[in-house]
PDB file of C-alpha atoms in Angstrom:
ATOM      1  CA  UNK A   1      70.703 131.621 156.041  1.00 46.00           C
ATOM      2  CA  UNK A   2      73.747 133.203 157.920  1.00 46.00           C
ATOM      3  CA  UNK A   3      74.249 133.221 161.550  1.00 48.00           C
ATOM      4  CA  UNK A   4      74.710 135.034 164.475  1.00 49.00           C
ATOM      5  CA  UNK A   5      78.685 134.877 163.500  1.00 53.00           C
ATOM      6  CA  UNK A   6      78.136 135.718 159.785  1.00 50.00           C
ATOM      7  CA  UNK A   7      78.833 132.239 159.258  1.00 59.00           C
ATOM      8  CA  UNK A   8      76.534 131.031 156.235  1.00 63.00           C
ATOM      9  CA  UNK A   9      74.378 127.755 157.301  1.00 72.00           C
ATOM     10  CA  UNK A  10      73.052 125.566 154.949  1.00 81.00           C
ATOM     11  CA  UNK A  11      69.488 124.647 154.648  1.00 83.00           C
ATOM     12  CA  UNK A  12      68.497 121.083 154.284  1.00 86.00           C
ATOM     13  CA  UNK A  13      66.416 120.235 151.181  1.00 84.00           C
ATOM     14  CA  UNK A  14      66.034 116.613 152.317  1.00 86.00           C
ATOM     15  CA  UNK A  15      66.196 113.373 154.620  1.00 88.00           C
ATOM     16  CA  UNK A  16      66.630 109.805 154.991  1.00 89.00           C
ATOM     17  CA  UNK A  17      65.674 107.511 157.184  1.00 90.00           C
ATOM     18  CA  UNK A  18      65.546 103.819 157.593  1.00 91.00           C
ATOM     19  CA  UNK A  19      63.474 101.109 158.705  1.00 89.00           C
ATOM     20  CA  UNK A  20      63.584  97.929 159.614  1.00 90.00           C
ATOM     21  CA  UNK A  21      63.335  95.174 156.481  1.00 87.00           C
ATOM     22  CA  UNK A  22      60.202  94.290 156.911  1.00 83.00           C
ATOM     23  CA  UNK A  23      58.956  97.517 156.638  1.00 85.00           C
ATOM     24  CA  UNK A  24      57.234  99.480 153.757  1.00 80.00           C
ATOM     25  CA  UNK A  25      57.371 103.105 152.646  1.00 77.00           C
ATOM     26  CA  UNK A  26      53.411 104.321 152.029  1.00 72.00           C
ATOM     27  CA  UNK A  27      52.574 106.510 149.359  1.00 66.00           C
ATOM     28  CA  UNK A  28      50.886 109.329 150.738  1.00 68.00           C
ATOM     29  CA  UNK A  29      49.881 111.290 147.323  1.00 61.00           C
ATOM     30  CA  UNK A  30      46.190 110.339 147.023  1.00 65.00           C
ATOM     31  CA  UNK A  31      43.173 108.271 147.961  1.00 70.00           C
ATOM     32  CA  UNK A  32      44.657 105.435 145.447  1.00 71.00           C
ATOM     33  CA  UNK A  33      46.980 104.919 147.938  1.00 69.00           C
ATOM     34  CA  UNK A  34      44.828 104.379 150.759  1.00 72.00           C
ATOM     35  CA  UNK A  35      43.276 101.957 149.033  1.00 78.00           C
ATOM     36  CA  UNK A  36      46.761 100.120 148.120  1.00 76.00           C
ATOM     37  CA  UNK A  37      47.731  99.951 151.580  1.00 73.00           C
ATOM     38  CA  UNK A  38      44.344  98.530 152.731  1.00 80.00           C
ATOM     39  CA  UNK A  39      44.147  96.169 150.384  1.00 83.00           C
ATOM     40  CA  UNK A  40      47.947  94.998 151.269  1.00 79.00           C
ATOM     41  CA  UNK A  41      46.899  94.626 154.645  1.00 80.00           C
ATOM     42  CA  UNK A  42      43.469  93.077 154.382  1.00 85.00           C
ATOM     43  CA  UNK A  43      45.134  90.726 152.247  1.00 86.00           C
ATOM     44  CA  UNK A  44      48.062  89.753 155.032  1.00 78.00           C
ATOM     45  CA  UNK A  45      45.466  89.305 158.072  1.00 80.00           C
ATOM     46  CA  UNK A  46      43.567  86.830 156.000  1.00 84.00           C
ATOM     47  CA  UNK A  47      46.670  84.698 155.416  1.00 84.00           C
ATOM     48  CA  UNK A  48      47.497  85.188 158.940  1.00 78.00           C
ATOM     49  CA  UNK A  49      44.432  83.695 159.737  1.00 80.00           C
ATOM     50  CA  UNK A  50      41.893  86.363 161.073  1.00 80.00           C
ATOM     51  CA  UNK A  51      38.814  86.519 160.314  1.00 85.00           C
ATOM     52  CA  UNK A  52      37.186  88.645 157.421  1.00 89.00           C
ATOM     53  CA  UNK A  53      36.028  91.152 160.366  1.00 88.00           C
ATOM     54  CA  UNK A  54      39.165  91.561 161.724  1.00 81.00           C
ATOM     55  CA  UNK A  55      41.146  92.142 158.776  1.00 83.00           C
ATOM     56  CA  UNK A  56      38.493  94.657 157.807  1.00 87.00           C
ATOM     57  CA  UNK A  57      39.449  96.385 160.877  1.00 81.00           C
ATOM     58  CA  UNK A  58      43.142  96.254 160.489  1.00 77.00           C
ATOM     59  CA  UNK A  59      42.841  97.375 157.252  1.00 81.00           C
ATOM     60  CA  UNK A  60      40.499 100.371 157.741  1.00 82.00           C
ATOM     61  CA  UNK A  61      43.174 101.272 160.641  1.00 76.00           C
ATOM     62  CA  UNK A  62      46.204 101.898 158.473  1.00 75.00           C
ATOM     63  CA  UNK A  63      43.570 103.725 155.756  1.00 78.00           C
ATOM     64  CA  UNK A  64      43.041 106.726 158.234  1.00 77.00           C
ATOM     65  CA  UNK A  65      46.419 106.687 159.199  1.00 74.00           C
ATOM     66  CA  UNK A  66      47.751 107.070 155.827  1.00 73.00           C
ATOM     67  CA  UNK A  67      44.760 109.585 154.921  1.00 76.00           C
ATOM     68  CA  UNK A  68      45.651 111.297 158.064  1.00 73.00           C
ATOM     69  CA  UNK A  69      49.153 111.915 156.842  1.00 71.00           C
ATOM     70  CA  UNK A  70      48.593 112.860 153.632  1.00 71.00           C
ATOM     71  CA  UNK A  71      45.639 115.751 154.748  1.00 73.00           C
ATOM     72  CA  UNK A  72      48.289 117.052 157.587  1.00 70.00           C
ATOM     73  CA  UNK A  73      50.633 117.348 154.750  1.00 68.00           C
ATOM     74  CA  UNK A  74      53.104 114.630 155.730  1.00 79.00           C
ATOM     75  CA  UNK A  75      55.946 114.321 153.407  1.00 81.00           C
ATOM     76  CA  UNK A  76      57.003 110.579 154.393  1.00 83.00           C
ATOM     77  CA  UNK A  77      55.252 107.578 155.506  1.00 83.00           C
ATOM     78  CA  UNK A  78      56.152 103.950 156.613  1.00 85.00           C
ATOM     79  CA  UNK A  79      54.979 101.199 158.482  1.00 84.00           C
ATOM     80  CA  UNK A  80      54.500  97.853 158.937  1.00 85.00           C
ATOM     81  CA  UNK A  81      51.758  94.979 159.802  1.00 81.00           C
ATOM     82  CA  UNK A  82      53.038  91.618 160.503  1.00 82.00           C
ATOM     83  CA  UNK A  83      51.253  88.838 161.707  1.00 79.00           C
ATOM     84  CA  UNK A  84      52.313  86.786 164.709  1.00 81.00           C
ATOM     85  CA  UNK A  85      50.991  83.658 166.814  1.00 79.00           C
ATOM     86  CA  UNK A  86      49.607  85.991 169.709  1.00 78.00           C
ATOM     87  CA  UNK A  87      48.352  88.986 167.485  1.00 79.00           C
ATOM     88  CA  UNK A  88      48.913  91.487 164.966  1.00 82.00           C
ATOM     89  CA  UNK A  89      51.818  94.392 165.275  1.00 87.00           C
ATOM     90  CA  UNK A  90      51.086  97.282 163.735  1.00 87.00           C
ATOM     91  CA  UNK A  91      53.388 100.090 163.390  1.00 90.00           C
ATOM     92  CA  UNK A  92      53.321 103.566 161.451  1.00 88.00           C
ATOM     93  CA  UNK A  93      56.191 106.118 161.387  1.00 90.00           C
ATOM     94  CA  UNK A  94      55.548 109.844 159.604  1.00 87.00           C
ATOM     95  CA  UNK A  95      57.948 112.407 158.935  1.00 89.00           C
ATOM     96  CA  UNK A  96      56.396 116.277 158.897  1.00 85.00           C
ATOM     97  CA  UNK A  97      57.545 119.386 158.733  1.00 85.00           C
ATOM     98  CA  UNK A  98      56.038 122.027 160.983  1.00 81.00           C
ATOM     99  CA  UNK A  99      56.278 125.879 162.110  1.00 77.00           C
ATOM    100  CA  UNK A 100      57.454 126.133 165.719  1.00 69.00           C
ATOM    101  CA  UNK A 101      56.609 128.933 168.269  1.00 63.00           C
ATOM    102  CA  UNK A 102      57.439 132.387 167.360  1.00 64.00           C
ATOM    103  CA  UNK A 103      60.383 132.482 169.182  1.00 61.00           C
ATOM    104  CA  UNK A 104      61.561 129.655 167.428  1.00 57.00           C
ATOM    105  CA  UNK A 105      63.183 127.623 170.336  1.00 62.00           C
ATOM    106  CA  UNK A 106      60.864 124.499 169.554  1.00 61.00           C
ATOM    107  CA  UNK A 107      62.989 122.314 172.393  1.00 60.00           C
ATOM    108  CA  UNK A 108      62.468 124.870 175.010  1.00 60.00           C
ATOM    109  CA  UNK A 109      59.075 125.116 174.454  1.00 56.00           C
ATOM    110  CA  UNK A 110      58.763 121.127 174.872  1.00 58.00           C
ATOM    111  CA  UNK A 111      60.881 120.697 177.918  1.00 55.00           C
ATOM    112  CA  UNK A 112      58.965 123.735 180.179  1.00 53.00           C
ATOM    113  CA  UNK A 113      55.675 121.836 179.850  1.00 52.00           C
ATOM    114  CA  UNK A 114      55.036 119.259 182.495  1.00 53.00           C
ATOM    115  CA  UNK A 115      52.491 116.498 181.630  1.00 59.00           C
ATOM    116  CA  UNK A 116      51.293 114.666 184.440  1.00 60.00           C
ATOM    117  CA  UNK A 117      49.578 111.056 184.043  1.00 65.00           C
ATOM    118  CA  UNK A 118      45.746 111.225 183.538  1.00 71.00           C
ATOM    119  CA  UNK A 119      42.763 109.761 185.019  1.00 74.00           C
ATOM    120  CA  UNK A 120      41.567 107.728 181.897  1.00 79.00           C
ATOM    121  CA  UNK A 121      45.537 106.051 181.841  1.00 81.00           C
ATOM    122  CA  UNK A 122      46.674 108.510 179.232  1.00 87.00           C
ATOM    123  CA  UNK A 123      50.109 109.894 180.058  1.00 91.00           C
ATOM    124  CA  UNK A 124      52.830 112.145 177.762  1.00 88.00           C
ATOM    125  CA  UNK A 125      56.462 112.558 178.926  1.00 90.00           C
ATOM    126  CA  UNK A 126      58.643 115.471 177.176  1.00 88.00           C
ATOM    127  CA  UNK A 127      62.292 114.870 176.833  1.00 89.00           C
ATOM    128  CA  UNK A 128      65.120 115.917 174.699  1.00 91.00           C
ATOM    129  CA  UNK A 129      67.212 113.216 172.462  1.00 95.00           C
ATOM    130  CA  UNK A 130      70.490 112.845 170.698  1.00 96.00           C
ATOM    131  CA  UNK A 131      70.428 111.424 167.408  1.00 96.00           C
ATOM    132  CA  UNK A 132      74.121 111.343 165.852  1.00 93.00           C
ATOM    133  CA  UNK A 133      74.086 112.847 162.521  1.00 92.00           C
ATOM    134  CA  UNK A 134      71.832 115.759 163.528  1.00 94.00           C
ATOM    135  CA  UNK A 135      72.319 116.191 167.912  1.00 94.00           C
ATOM    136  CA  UNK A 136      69.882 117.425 170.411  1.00 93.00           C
ATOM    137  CA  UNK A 137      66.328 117.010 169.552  1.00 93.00           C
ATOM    138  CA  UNK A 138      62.964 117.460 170.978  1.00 91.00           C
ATOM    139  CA  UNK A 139      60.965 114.427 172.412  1.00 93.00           C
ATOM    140  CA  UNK A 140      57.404 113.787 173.453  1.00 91.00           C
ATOM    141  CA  UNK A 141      56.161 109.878 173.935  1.00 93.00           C
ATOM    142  CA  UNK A 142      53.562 108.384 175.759  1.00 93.00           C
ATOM    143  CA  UNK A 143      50.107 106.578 175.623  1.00 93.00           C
ATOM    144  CA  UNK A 144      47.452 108.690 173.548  1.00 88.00           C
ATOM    145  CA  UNK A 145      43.991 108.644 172.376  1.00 87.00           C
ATOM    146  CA  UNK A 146      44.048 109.104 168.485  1.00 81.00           C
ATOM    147  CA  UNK A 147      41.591 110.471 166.272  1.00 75.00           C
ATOM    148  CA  UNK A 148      41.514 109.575 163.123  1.00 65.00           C
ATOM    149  CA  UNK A 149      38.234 110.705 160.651  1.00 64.00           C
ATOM    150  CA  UNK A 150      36.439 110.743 163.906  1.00 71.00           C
ATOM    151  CA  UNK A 151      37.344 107.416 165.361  1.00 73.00           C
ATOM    152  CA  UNK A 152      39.212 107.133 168.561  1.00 82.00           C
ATOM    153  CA  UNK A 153      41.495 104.288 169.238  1.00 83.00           C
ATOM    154  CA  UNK A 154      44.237 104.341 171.926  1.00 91.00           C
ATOM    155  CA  UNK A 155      48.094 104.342 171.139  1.00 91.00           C
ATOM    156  CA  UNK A 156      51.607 104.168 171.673  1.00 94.00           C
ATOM    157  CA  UNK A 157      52.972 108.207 170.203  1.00 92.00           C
ATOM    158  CA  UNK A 158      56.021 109.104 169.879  1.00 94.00           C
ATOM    159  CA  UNK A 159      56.961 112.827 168.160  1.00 92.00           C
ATOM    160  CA  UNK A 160      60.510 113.537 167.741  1.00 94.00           C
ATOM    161  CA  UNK A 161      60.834 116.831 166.834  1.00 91.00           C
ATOM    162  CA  UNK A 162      63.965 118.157 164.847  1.00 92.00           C
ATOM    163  CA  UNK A 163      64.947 121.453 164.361  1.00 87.00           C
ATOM    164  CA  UNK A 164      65.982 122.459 160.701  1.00 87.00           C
ATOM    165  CA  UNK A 165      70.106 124.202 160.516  1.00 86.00           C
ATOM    166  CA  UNK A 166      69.188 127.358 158.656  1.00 84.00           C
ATOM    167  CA  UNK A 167      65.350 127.482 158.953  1.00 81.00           C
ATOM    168  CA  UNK A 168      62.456 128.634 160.493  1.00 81.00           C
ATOM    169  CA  UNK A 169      60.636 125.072 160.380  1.00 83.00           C
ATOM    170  CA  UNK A 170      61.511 121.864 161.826  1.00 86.00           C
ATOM    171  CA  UNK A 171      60.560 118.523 161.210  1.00 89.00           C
ATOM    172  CA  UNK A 172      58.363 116.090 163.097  1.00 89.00           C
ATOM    173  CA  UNK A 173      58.714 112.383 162.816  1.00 92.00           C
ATOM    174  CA  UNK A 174      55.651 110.457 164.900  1.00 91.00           C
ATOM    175  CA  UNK A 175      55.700 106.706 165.324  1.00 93.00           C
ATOM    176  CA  UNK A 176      52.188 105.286 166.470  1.00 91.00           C
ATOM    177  CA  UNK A 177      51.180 102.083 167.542  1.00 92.00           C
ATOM    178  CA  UNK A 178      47.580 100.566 168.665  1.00 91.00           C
ATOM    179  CA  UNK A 179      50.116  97.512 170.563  1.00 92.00           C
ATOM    180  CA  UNK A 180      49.609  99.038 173.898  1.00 94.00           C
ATOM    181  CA  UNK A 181      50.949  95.337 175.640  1.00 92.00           C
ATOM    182  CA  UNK A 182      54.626  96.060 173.773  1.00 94.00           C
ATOM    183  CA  UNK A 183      54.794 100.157 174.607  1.00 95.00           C
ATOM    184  CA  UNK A 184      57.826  99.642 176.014  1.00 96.00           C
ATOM    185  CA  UNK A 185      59.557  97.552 172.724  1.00 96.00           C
ATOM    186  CA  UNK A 186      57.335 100.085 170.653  1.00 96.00           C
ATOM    187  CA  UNK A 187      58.768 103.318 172.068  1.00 97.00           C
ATOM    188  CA  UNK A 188      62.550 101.720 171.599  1.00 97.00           C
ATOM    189  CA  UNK A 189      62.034 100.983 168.219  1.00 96.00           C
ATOM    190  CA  UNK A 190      60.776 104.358 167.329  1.00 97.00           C
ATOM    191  CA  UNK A 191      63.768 105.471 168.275  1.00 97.00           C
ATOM    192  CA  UNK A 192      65.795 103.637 166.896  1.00 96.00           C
ATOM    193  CA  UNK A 193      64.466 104.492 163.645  1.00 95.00           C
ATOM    194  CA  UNK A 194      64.547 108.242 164.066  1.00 96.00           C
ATOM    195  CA  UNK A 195      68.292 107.834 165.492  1.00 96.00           C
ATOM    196  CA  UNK A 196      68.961 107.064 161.701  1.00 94.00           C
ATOM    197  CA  UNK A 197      67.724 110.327 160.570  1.00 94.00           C
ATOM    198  CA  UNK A 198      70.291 112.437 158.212  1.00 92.00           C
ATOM    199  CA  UNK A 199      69.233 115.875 156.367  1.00 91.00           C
ATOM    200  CA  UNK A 200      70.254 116.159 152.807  1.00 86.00           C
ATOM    201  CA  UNK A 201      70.915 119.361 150.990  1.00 82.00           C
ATOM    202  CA  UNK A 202      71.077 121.142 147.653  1.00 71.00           C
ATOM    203  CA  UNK A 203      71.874 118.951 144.709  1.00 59.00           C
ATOM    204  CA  UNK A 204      70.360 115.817 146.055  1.00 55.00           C
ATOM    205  CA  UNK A 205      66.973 114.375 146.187  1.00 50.00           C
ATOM    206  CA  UNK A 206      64.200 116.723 147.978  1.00 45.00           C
ATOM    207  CA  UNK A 207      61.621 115.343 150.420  1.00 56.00           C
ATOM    208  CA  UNK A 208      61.056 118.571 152.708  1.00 60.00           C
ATOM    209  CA  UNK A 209      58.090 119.490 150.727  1.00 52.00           C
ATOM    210  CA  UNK A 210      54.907 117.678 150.261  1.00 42.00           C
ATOM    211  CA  UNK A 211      55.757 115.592 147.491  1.00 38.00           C
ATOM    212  CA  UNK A 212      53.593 114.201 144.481  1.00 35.00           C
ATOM    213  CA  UNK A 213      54.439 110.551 145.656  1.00 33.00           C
ATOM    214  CA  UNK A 214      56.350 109.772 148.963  1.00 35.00           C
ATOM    215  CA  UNK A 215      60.287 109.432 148.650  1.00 37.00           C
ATOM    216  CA  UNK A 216      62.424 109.538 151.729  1.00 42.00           C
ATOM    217  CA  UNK A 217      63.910 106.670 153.490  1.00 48.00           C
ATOM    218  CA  UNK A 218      63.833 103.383 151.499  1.00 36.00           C
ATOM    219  CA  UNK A 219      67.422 102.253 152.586  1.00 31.00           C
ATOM    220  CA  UNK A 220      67.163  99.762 155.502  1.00 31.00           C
ATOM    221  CA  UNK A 221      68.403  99.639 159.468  1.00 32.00           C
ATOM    222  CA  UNK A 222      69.969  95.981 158.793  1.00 35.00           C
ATOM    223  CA  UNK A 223      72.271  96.951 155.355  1.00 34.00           C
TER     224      UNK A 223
END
């Protein structure tokens, strides 16, 4: 694409993005791996101590979340469940890519809505962001109720939303978390990760269209 100076921009054909160590990148290609990352989990919450029940629940929580990404045609997935003395942290980040409004200005279009608290505790701030490589982004976080194959469970959201040099789309990257007590440490990890975000381009690995198996951001926040 060229722009508004005749200067030619280049399109980016990919991304990376890292996560913390303990962290795993989800295959979002099928319902195989819904059934990987369940197991994995179910497996973890035993050892950790809970209870059949409630690993059955954890479980079942990070199956519709990577279902969910894969059927709203996520191109990326990662998370994490660890197990710790007071609880269970779970964590899931996905990276989208989207059509913004017709005029295109995705960030504008954030920043004029105002979102006011609601009754039932549910609130949603818009904001813009810098993240280094990339510059000013789009930003929505707050507490939301989540559906997910028609269960509702309340969460920690975060959407960053990126704009793409050279192209009509732009990509989303949402980090959701059920651990409403640690919002606050929540939110600032999410973006933290998505500060690492860098676009890729021709000639390197692609990941900005729904791949057969997810690629993406394997290297790590601590290398």
């Amino acid at each position: 694409m060229t722009s508004a100076g005749g200067t030619a921009v280049a399109v980016p054909t990919g991304f990376e993005l890292r996560t913390p160590h303990d962290w795993v990148d989800f295959s979002v290609a099928d319902e195989a791996s819904e059934n990987r990352v369940a197991d994995d989990v179910w497996t973890r919450a035993r050892d950790g101590g809970f209870t059949e029940e409630q690993a059955g629940q954890y479980a079942e929580q990070l199956r519709r979340s990577v279902r969910q990404a894969r059927n709203a045609g996520a191109v990326h997935a990662a998370g994490t469940f660890q197990v710790y003395e007071d609880g269970a942290l779970i964590a899931t980040v996905l990276v989208s890519v989207v059509t913004p409004p017709a005029t295109g200005d995705i960030i504008g279009a954030l920043t004029a809505v105002a979102q006011p608290a609601h009754a039932d505790g549910t609130w949603r701030r818009v904001s813009t962001a810098q993240i280094p490589a990339i510059g000013t982004v789009g930003r929505v976080h707050g507490i939301q109720n989540v559906s997910q194959d028609g269960v509702t469970m309340r969460c920690a959201v975060m959407h960053t939303v990126v704009p793409l040099p050279g192209a009509t789309n732009a990509l989303v990257v949402t980090g959701s978390s059920p651990n409403l007590a640690e919002a606050e440490e929540i939110f600032e990890l999410f973006a933290t990760i998505t500060a690492t975000l860098t676009f890729s381009y021709e000639g390197e690995a692609s990941a900005l269209t729904p791949p057969a198996a997810s690629p993406g951001g394997g290297r790590q926040l601590d290398e």
